[in-house]
GROMACS .gro file of N, CA and C in nm:
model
  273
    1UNK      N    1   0.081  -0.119   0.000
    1UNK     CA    2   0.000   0.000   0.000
    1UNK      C    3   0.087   0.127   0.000
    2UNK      N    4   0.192   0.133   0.092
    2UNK     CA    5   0.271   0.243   0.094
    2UNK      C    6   0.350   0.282  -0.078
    3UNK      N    7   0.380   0.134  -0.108
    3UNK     CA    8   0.432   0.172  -0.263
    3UNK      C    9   0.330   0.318  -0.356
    4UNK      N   10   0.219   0.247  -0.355
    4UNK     CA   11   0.097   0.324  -0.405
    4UNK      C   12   0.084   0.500  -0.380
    5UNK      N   13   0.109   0.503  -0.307
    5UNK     CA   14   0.135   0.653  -0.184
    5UNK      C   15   0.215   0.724  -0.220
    6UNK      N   16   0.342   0.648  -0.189
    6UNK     CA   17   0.495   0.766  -0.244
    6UNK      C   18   0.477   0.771  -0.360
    7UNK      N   19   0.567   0.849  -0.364
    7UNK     CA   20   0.648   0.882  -0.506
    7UNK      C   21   0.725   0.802  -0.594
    8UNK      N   22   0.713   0.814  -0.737
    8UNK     CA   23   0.724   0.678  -0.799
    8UNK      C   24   0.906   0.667  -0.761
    9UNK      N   25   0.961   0.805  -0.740
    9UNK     CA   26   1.108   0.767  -0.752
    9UNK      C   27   1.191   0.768  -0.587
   10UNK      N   28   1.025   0.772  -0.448
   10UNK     CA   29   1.105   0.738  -0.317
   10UNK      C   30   1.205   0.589  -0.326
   11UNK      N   31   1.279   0.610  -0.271
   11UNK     CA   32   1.318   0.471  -0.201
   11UNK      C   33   1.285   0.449  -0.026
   12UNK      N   34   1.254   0.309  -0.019
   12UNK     CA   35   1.201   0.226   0.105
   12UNK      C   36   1.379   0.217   0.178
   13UNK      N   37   1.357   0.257   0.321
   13UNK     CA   38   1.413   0.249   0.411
   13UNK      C   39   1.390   0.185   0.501
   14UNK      N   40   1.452   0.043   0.538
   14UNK     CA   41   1.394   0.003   0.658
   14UNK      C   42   1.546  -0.026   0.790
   15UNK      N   43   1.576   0.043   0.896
   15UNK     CA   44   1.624   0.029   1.007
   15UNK      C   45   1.628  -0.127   1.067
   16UNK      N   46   1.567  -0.231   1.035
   16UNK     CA   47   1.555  -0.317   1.096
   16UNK      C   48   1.713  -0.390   1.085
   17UNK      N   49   1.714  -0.479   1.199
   17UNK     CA   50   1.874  -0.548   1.231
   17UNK      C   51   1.867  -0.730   1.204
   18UNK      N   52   1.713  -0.719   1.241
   18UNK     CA   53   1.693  -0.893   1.224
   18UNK      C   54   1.588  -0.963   1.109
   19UNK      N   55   1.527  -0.823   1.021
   19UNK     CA   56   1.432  -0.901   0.909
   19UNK      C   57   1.522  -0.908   0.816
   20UNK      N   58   1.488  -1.005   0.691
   20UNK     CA   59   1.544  -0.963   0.595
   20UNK      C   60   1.474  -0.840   0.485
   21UNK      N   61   1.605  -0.764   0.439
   21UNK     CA   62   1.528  -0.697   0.327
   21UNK      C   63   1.479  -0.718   0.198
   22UNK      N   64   1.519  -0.872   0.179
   22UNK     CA   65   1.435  -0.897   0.082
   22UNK      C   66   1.311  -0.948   0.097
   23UNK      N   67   1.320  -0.966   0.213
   23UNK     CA   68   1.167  -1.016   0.229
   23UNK      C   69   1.073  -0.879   0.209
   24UNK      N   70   1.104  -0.789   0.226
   24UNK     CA   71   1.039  -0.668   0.208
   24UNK      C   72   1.024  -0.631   0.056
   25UNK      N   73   1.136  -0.635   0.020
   25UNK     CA   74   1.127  -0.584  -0.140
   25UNK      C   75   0.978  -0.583  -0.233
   26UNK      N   76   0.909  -0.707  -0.211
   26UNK     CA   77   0.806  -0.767  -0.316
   26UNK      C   78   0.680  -0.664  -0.199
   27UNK      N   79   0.721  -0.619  -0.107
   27UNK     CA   80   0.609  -0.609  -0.017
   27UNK      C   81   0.611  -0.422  -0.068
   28UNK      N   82   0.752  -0.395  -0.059
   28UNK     CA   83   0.729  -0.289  -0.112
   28UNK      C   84   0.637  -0.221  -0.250
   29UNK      N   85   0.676  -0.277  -0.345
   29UNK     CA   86   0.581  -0.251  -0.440
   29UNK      C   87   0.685  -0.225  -0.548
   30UNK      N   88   0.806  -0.178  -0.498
   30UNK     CA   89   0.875  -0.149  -0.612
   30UNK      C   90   1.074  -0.204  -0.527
   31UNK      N   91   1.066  -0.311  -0.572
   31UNK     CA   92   1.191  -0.411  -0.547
   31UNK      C   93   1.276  -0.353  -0.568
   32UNK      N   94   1.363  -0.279  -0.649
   32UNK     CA   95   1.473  -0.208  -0.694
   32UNK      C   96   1.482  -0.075  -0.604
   33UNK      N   97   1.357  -0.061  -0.527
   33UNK     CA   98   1.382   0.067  -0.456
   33UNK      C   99   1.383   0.036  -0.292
   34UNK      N  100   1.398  -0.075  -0.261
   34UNK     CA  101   1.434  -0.128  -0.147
   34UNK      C  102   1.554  -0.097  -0.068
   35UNK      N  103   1.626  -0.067   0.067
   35UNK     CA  104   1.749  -0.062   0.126
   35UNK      C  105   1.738  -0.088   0.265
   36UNK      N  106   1.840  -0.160   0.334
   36UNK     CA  107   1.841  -0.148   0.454
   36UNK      C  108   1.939  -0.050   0.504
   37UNK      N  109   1.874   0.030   0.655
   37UNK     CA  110   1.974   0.181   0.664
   37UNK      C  111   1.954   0.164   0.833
   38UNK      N  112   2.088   0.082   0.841
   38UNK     CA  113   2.061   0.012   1.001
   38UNK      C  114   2.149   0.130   1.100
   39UNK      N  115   2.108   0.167   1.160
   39UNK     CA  116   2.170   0.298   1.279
   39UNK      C  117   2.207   0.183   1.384
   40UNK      N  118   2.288   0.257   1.496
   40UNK     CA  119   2.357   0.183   1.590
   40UNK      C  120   2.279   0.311   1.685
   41UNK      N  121   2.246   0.219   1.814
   41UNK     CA  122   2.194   0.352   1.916
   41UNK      C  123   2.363   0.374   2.011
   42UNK      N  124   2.316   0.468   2.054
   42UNK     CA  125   2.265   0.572   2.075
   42UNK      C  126   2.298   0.644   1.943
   43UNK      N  127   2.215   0.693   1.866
   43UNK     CA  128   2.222   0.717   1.723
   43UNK      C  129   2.293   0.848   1.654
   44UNK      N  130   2.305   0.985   1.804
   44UNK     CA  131   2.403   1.067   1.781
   44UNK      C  132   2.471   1.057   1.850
   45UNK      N  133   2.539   0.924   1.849
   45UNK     CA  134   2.672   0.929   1.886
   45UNK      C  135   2.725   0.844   1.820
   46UNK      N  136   2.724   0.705   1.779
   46UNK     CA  137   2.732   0.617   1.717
   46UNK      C  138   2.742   0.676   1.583
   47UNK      N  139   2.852   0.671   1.481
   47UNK     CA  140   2.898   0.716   1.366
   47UNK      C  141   2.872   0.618   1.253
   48UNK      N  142   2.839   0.443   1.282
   48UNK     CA  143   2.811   0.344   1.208
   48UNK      C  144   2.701   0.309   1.140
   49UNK      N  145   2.646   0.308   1.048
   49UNK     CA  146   2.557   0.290   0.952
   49UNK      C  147   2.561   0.237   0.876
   50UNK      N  148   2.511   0.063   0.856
   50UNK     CA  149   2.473  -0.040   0.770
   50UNK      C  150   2.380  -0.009   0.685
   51UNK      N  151   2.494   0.016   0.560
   51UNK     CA  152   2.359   0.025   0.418
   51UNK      C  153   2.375  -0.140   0.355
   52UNK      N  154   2.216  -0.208   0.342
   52UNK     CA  155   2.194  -0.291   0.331
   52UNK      C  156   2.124  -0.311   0.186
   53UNK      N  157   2.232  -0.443   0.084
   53UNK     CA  158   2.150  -0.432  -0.084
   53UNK      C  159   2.073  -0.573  -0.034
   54UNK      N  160   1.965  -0.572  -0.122
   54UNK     CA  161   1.890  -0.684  -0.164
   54UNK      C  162   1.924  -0.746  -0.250
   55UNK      N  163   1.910  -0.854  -0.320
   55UNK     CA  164   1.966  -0.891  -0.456
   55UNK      C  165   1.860  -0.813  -0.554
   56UNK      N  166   1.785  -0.754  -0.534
   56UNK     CA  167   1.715  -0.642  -0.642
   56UNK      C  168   1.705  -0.487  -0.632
   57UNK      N  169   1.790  -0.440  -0.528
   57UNK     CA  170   1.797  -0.308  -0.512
   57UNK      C  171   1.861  -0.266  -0.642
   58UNK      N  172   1.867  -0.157  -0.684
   58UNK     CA  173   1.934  -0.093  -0.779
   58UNK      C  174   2.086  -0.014  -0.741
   59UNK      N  175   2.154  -0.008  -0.815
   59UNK     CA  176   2.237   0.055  -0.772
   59UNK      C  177   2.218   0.211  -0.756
   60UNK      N  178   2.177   0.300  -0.828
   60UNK     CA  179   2.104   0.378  -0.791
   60UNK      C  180   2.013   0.408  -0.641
   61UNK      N  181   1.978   0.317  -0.598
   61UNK     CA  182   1.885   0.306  -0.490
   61UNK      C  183   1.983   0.277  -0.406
   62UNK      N  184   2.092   0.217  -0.365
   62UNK     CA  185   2.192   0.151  -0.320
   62UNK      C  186   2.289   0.304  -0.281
   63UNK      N  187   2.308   0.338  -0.407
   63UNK     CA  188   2.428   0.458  -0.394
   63UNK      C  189   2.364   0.536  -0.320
   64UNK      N  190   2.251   0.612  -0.337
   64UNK     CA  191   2.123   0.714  -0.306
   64UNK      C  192   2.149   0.717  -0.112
   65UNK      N  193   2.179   0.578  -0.082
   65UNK     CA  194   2.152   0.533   0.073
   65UNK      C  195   2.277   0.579   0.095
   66UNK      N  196   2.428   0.571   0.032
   66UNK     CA  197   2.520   0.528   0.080
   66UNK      C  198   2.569   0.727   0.111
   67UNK      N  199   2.500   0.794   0.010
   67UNK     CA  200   2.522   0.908  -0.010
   67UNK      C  201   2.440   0.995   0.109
   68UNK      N  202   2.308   0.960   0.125
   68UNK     CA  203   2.258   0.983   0.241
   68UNK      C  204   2.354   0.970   0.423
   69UNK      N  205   2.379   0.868   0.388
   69UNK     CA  206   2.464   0.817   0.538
   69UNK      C  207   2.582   0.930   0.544
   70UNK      N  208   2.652   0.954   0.445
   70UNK     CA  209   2.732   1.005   0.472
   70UNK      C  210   2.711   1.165   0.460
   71UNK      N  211   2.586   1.205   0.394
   71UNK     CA  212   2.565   1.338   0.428
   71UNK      C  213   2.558   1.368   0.597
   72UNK      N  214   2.511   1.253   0.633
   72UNK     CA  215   2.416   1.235   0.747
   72UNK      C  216   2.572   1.227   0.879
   73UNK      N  217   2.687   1.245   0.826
   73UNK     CA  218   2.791   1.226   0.923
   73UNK      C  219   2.841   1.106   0.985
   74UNK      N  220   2.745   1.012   0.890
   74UNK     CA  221   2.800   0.813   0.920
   74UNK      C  222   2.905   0.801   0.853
   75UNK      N  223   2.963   0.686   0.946
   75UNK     CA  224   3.066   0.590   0.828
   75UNK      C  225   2.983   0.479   0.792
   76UNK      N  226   2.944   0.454   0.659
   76UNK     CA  227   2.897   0.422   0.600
   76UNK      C  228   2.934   0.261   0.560
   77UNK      N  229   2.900   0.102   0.619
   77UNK     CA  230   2.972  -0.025   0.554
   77UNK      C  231   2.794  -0.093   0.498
   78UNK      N  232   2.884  -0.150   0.378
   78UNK     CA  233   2.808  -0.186   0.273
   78UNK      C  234   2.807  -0.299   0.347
   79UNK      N  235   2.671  -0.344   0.345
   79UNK     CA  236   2.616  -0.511   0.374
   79UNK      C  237   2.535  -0.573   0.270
   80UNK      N  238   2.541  -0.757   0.278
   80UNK     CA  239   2.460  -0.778   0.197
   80UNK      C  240   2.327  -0.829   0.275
   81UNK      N  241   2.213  -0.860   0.263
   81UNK     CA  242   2.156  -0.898   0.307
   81UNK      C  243   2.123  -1.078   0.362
   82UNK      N  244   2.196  -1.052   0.484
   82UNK     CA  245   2.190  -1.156   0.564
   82UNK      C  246   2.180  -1.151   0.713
   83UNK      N  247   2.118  -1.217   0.754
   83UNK     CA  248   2.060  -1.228   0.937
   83UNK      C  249   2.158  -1.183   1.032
   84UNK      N  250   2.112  -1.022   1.067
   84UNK     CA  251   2.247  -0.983   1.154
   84UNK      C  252   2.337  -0.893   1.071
   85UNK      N  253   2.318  -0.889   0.957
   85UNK     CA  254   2.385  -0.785   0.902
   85UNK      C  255   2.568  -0.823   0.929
   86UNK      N  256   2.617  -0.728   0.941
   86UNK     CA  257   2.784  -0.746   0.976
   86UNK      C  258   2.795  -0.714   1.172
   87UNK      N  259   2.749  -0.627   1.192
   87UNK     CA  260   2.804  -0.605   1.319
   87UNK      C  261   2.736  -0.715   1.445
   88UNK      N  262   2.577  -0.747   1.405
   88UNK     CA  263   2.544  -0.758   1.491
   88UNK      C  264   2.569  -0.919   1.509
   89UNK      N  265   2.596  -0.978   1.353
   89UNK     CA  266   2.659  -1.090   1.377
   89UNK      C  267   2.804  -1.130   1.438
   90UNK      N  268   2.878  -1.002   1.467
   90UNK     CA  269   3.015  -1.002   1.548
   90UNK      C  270   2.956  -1.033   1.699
   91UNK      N  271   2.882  -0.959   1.732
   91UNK     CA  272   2.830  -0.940   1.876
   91UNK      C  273   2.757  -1.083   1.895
   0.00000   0.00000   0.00000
């Protein structure tokens, strides 16, 4: 439903640490515009930010996130989508 709503050229952001994002993709409405954009709390302080591809994100949609994070004052590590991402599977 949300696909329907935005804008044909938003991209979907989802924060989550333990779904997958592809499971979201098809839910989104528009698969290529999918990303995961995982924050670490305490969130102004914490400088780390997991940008997360789907195997159908676009690169475009992909870069868009990576460019965001770092406007945003993150260091920015590319993940792929798998359970736990990178960090939280260290922990």
């Amino acid at each position: 439903e949300l696909g329907q709503l935005a804008k044909p050229s938003a991209v979907f952001a989802s924060n989550t640490s333990s779904l997958r994002i592809s499971d979201m993709t098809e839910a989104s409405g528009r698969p290529d515009k999918m990303v995961g954009f995982h924050f670490f709390n305490p969130v102004q302080i914490m400088k780390l930010v997991e940008v997360i591809r789907a195997p159908t994100t676009s690169d475009d949609s992909f870069d868009l996130a990576v460019r965001l994070g770092q406007a945003l004052g993150k260091k920015t590590v590319n993940c792929q989508d798998t359970p736990g991402f990178i960090v939280n599977r260290l922990l």
